[in-house]
Coordinates of C-alpha atoms and ligand atoms in Angstrom, one line a residue:
M60 CA -2.5 18.0 31.4
S61 CA 1.2 18.0 30.3
Q62 CA 2.2 16.5 27.0
A63 CA 4.3 13.9 28.8
A64 CA 1.3 12.8 30.8
H65 CA -0.8 12.7 27.7
G66 CA 1.8 10.6 25.9
R67 CA 1.6 7.9 28.6
E68 CA -2.1 7.6 28.5
G69 CA -3.3 4.3 27.1
I70 CA -4.6 4.4 23.5
V71 CA -5.2 0.7 23.5
A72 CA -5.6 -1.2 26.8
G73 CA -5.9 -5.0 27.0
E74 CA -3.5 -7.5 28.5
Y75 CA -0.8 -4.9 27.9
L76 CA -1.0 -1.1 27.8
L77 CA -0.1 0.7 24.5
T78 CA 0.4 4.4 25.1
A79 CA 0.7 7.2 22.5
D80 CA 4.4 7.4 23.3
D81 CA 4.8 3.7 22.6
F82 CA 3.0 4.0 19.4
T83 CA 5.2 7.0 18.3
R84 CA 8.3 5.0 19.0
I85 CA 7.1 1.9 17.2
A86 CA 6.0 4.1 14.2
A87 CA 9.4 5.7 14.1
L88 CA 11.2 2.4 14.2
L89 CA 9.1 1.0 11.4
H90 CA 9.6 4.1 9.3
D91 CA 13.4 4.2 9.8
H92 CA 13.8 0.5 9.1
A93 CA 11.3 -0.2 6.4
G94 CA 10.1 3.2 5.1
I95 CA 6.6 2.3 6.1
H96 CA 4.2 5.1 7.3
L97 CA 2.0 4.1 10.2
A98 CA -1.1 6.3 10.9
E99 CA -2.3 6.5 14.5
T100 CA -5.6 4.9 13.3
K101 CA -3.6 1.7 13.1
A102 CA -3.1 1.5 16.9
A103 CA -5.5 -1.4 17.4
L104 CA -3.6 -3.3 14.6
V105 CA -0.2 -2.6 16.2
Y106 CA -1.6 -3.9 19.5
A107 CA -3.0 -7.0 18.0
R108 CA 0.1 -7.9 16.1
L109 CA 2.7 -7.0 18.7
A110 CA 1.0 -8.3 21.8
K111 CA 2.1 -11.8 20.6
R112 CA 5.8 -10.6 20.5
I113 CA 5.5 -9.2 24.0
R114 CA 4.1 -12.5 25.2
A115 CA 6.8 -14.5 23.4
L116 CA 9.6 -12.4 24.9
G117 CA 8.1 -12.5 28.4
L118 CA 7.9 -8.7 28.7
E119 CA 5.5 -6.7 30.8
N120 CA 4.2 -4.0 28.5
F121 CA 4.7 -2.1 25.2
R122 CA 7.1 0.4 26.9
D123 CA 9.5 -2.5 27.7
Y124 CA 9.0 -3.9 24.2
C125 CA 10.0 -0.5 22.6
S126 CA 13.2 -0.4 24.7
Y127 CA 14.0 -4.0 23.8
V128 CA 13.4 -3.5 20.1
A129 CA 15.5 -0.3 20.0
R130 CA 18.6 -2.0 21.5
S131 CA 21.5 -2.4 19.1
D132 CA 21.6 -6.2 19.6
S133 CA 17.9 -6.6 18.8
A134 CA 18.2 -6.7 15.0
D135 CA 16.3 -10.0 14.9
E136 CA 13.4 -8.6 16.9
R137 CA 13.3 -5.5 14.7
Q138 CA 12.9 -7.8 11.8
Q139 CA 10.1 -9.7 13.6
M140 CA 8.4 -6.4 14.4
V141 CA 8.5 -5.3 10.8
A142 CA 7.3 -8.7 9.6
A143 CA 4.4 -8.5 12.1
L144 CA 3.3 -5.0 11.0
T145 CA 3.6 -5.4 7.2
T146 CA 0.6 -6.4 5.0
N147 CA 1.3 -9.5 3.0
V148 CA -2.0 -9.8 1.1
T149 CA -1.4 -11.3 -2.4
R150 CA -3.0 -13.6 -4.9
F151 CA -2.0 -15.7 -8.0
F152 CA -2.9 -13.5 -11.1
R153 CA -3.7 -10.5 -8.9
E154 CA -4.6 -7.6 -11.3
G155 CA -4.9 -10.2 -14.1
H156 CA -4.6 -7.6 -16.9
H157 CA -0.9 -7.2 -16.0
F158 CA -0.3 -10.8 -16.8
E159 CA -2.3 -10.7 -20.0
H160 CA -0.2 -7.7 -21.1
L161 CA 3.0 -9.4 -20.0
K162 CA 2.1 -12.5 -22.0
T163 CA 0.9 -10.8 -25.2
R164 CA 2.9 -7.5 -25.4
V165 CA 6.2 -7.9 -23.4
L166 CA 7.3 -11.5 -23.2
P167 CA 7.2 -12.6 -26.8
R168 CA 10.1 -10.3 -27.8
L169 CA 12.1 -11.1 -24.7
L170 CA 11.7 -14.8 -25.0
D171 CA 12.8 -14.6 -28.7
H172 CA 15.9 -12.9 -27.3
A173 CA 16.4 -15.8 -24.9
R174 CA 15.9 -18.3 -27.7
A175 CA 18.6 -16.5 -29.6
G176 CA 21.0 -17.0 -26.6
G177 CA 20.3 -13.8 -24.7
E178 CA 19.4 -13.3 -21.0
V179 CA 16.0 -12.2 -19.6
R180 CA 15.9 -10.9 -16.0
I181 CA 12.7 -10.2 -14.1
W182 CA 12.4 -8.8 -10.5
S183 CA 9.4 -9.2 -8.3
A184 CA 10.1 -6.6 -5.5
G185 CA 7.9 -7.1 -2.5
C186 CA 6.9 -10.7 -3.5
S187 CA 5.1 -11.7 -0.3
N188 CA 4.6 -15.5 -0.2
G189 CA 5.6 -16.0 -3.8
Q190 CA 2.3 -15.9 -5.6
E191 CA 3.3 -13.0 -7.8
P192 CA 6.7 -14.4 -9.0
Y193 CA 5.2 -17.8 -9.5
T194 CA 2.4 -16.3 -11.6
I195 CA 5.1 -14.7 -13.8
A196 CA 6.8 -18.1 -14.0
L197 CA 3.6 -19.8 -15.1
V198 CA 3.0 -17.2 -17.8
I199 CA 6.5 -17.8 -19.0
L200 CA 6.0 -21.6 -19.0
S201 CA 2.8 -21.2 -21.0
L202 CA 4.9 -19.5 -23.8
M203 CA 8.2 -21.4 -23.3
P204 CA 7.7 -24.9 -21.7
D205 CA 11.5 -25.6 -22.1
V206 CA 12.5 -22.4 -20.3
A207 CA 15.0 -24.3 -18.2
R208 CA 17.2 -24.6 -21.3
H209 CA 17.4 -20.8 -21.6
D210 CA 18.7 -18.0 -19.5
V211 CA 15.5 -16.7 -18.1
K212 CA 15.4 -15.9 -14.4
I213 CA 13.1 -14.3 -11.9
L214 CA 14.5 -12.7 -8.7
A215 CA 11.8 -12.4 -6.0
T216 CA 12.5 -10.4 -2.8
D217 CA 10.7 -9.3 0.4
I218 CA 11.7 -7.8 3.7
D219 CA 9.7 -10.4 5.6
P220 CA 11.8 -13.6 6.2
N221 CA 8.6 -15.6 7.0
M222 CA 7.2 -14.8 3.6
I223 CA 10.5 -15.8 1.9
E224 CA 10.4 -19.1 3.7
E225 CA 6.8 -19.8 2.6
A226 CA 7.6 -18.7 -0.9
R227 CA 10.6 -21.1 -1.1
A228 CA 8.4 -24.0 0.1
G229 CA 6.0 -23.2 -2.8
Q230 CA 3.0 -24.8 -1.1
Y231 CA -0.4 -23.2 -1.0
G232 CA -3.9 -24.0 0.3
E233 CA -6.8 -24.9 -1.9
S234 CA -8.3 -21.3 -1.6
A235 CA -5.1 -19.7 -3.0
L236 CA -5.6 -21.7 -6.2
T237 CA -9.1 -20.5 -7.1
D238 CA -8.0 -17.7 -9.5
L239 CA -5.8 -19.9 -11.5
P240 CA -7.0 -21.0 -14.9
K241 CA -7.9 -24.7 -14.6
D242 CA -5.4 -26.0 -17.2
M243 CA -2.6 -24.2 -15.4
R244 CA -3.7 -25.6 -12.0
N245 CA -3.9 -29.1 -13.4
R246 CA -0.6 -28.9 -15.1
W247 CA 1.6 -27.1 -12.6
F248 CA 0.3 -28.0 -9.1
R249 CA 0.5 -31.3 -7.4
K250 CA -1.5 -32.3 -4.3
I251 CA 0.8 -33.5 -1.6
P252 CA -0.6 -36.8 -0.3
G253 CA -1.5 -36.9 3.4
A254 CA -0.5 -33.2 4.0
G255 CA -2.9 -30.8 5.8
A256 CA -3.2 -27.3 4.3
P257 CA -1.2 -25.9 2.6
N258 CA -1.2 -29.0 0.5
W259 CA -0.8 -27.9 -3.2
R260 CA 2.8 -27.7 -4.4
I261 CA 3.9 -25.7 -7.4
A262 CA 5.9 -27.7 -10.0
D263 CA 9.7 -27.7 -10.0
E264 CA 9.7 -26.2 -13.5
A265 CA 8.3 -23.0 -12.0
R266 CA 10.4 -23.1 -8.8
E267 CA 13.6 -23.6 -10.8
I268 CA 13.4 -20.2 -12.5
V269 CA 12.6 -18.2 -9.4
A270 CA 15.3 -17.3 -6.8
F271 CA 13.9 -16.0 -3.5
R272 CA 16.0 -13.6 -1.3
E273 CA 15.3 -11.5 1.8
L274 CA 15.8 -7.8 0.9
N275 CA 14.7 -4.5 2.4
L276 CA 14.0 -2.2 -0.5
F277 CA 15.7 0.7 1.4
A278 CA 18.9 -1.2 2.0
R279 CA 21.7 -1.6 -0.6
W280 CA 20.7 -3.7 -3.6
P281 CA 23.3 -6.3 -4.2
M282 CA 22.2 -7.1 -7.8
R283 CA 24.8 -6.2 -10.4
R284 CA 22.8 -6.8 -13.5
R285 CA 19.9 -4.7 -14.8
F286 CA 16.4 -6.0 -15.3
D287 CA 14.1 -6.2 -18.3
I288 CA 11.0 -6.1 -16.1
V289 CA 10.3 -5.1 -12.5
F290 CA 7.1 -5.9 -10.7
C291 CA 6.7 -3.7 -7.6
R292 CA 2.9 -3.8 -7.0
N293 CA 1.0 -2.9 -3.9
V294 CA 4.2 -2.2 -1.9
V295 CA 5.0 1.5 -2.2
I296 CA 1.5 2.5 -1.1
Y297 CA 2.7 1.9 2.4
F298 CA 5.6 4.4 2.0
E299 CA 5.5 8.2 2.3
K300 CA 6.0 10.2 -0.9
A301 CA 9.7 11.1 -0.5
R302 CA 10.5 7.4 0.1
Q303 CA 8.4 6.4 -3.0
A304 CA 10.3 9.0 -5.1
E305 CA 13.6 7.5 -3.9
L306 CA 12.5 4.0 -5.0
W307 CA 11.2 5.1 -8.4
Q308 CA 14.6 6.6 -9.1
R309 CA 16.4 3.4 -8.0
F310 CA 14.0 1.3 -10.2
S311 CA 14.8 3.6 -13.1
D312 CA 18.5 3.0 -12.6
I313 CA 18.2 -0.8 -12.4
L314 CA 15.9 -1.3 -15.4
K315 CA 17.4 -1.8 -18.8
P316 CA 16.6 0.9 -21.5
Q317 CA 13.2 -0.2 -23.0
G318 CA 12.4 -2.0 -19.7
H319 CA 9.0 -2.4 -18.1
L320 CA 7.8 -1.6 -14.6
Y321 CA 4.5 -2.9 -13.3
I322 CA 2.9 -1.1 -10.4
G323 CA -0.3 -1.5 -8.4
H324 CA -3.6 0.2 -9.6
S325 CA -3.4 2.8 -6.8
E326 CA 0.2 3.6 -7.3
R327 CA 1.8 6.3 -9.6
V328 CA 5.4 7.1 -10.5
S329 CA 6.1 10.5 -9.1
G330 CA 9.0 13.0 -9.2
Q331 CA 11.9 13.2 -11.6
A332 CA 12.0 9.4 -12.1
A333 CA 9.0 9.8 -14.4
Q334 CA 11.2 11.8 -16.8
H335 CA 14.1 9.4 -16.5
F336 CA 11.8 6.5 -17.4
A337 CA 10.6 8.4 -20.4
A338 CA 14.1 9.3 -21.5
D339 CA 15.3 5.6 -21.3
G340 CA 12.2 4.3 -23.0
I341 CA 11.2 2.5 -19.9
T342 CA 7.4 2.0 -19.7
T343 CA 5.4 1.8 -16.5
W344 CA 2.2 -0.2 -16.5
R345 CA -0.5 0.3 -14.0
H346 CA -3.7 -0.4 -15.8
T347 CA -3.3 -1.6 -19.4
G348 CA -1.9 1.7 -20.5
R349 CA 1.0 3.8 -19.5
A350 CA 1.0 4.5 -15.8
G351 CA 1.2 8.3 -16.3
Q352 CA -2.1 8.4 -18.3
Ligands
SAM458 C1 0.7 -6.2 0.0 S1 2.1 -7.2 -0.3 C2 2.1 -7.1 -2.1 C3 2.6 -8.5 -2.7 C4 2.6 -8.6 -4.2 N1 3.5 -7.6 -4.8 C5 1.2 -8.4 -4.8 O1 0.9 -7.3 -5.3 O2 0.4 -9.3 -4.6 C6 3.4 -6.0 0.2 C7 4.7 -6.7 0.4 O3 5.8 -5.7 0.5 C8 6.7 -6.1 1.5 N2 7.4 -5.0 2.0 C9 7.0 -3.9 2.8 N3 8.0 -3.1 3.0 C10 9.1 -3.5 2.4 C11 10.4 -3.1 2.3 N4 10.8 -1.9 2.9 N5 11.3 -3.8 1.5 C12 10.9 -5.0 0.9 N6 9.6 -5.4 1.0 C13 8.7 -4.7 1.7 C14 5.8 -6.8 2.6 O4 6.5 -7.6 3.5 C15 4.7 -7.5 1.8 O5 5.0 -8.8 1.6

């Protein structure tokens, strides 16, 4: 059988046909746009998530969808495609040891600096629906209830516009709140009367110190100031090694000397960036020790 014939065989068949060629085109688009590596074992997931888009656009099959999404005037659909294929799993206080470390070892010095009139800047890169940056905000509020009077700000970004919209709303269902310490939950969340889920709203004090923006990590970063702390956790695992190395280098450039980078438990800073971090006194935290250990 010729390669071309093989490429047009269905690898997932349902309401629409997804062929190996279609999968290759979708994987290439996702890689070019968002740096995400898609293994062919994910064909069923691609089918399940994109069949909805094909239906919404009134197209006949994945082949037509691939042509549509590759068109130069389809930037919005490319964004929808990326949003449909990314994993947005997150939790308040996910990898809780990071927040204990932040609270006891990193923030005290930085918040003293803020009390003395200095600025503190934190970036949650790949923030999903906001639970990571809001957790940071709650930890800050536990140490500095009058944070609004100081120059302490969290930037929270994600490639997925749907996540940014949810994050800005700051409303979560009951199940999202289960990992929150009771006192924090009582103090910083309000039940919205009469609302269906998600019906718990985070307090304005937390919302006011977080700015949410849509940002593809592989696009130009518009931020002019450097950060004291970057959280980029459970994001780079979806990128191939060369793309990861590119990002580590960019994080090293955008962190202040003596800054801190928190990464997910299965992630590791690779390439030359590790030396640059060390030279600038930037520490990367994966477990509770240095990431490189
Ligand atoms: C698994 S979530 C992690 C959320 C949070 N950091 C945490 O650990 O709970 C990964 C997030 O990265 C975002 N993401 C994936 N590729 C991205 C890219 N190229 N630029 C920015 N965000 C991206 C996804 O949209 C998703 O919300």
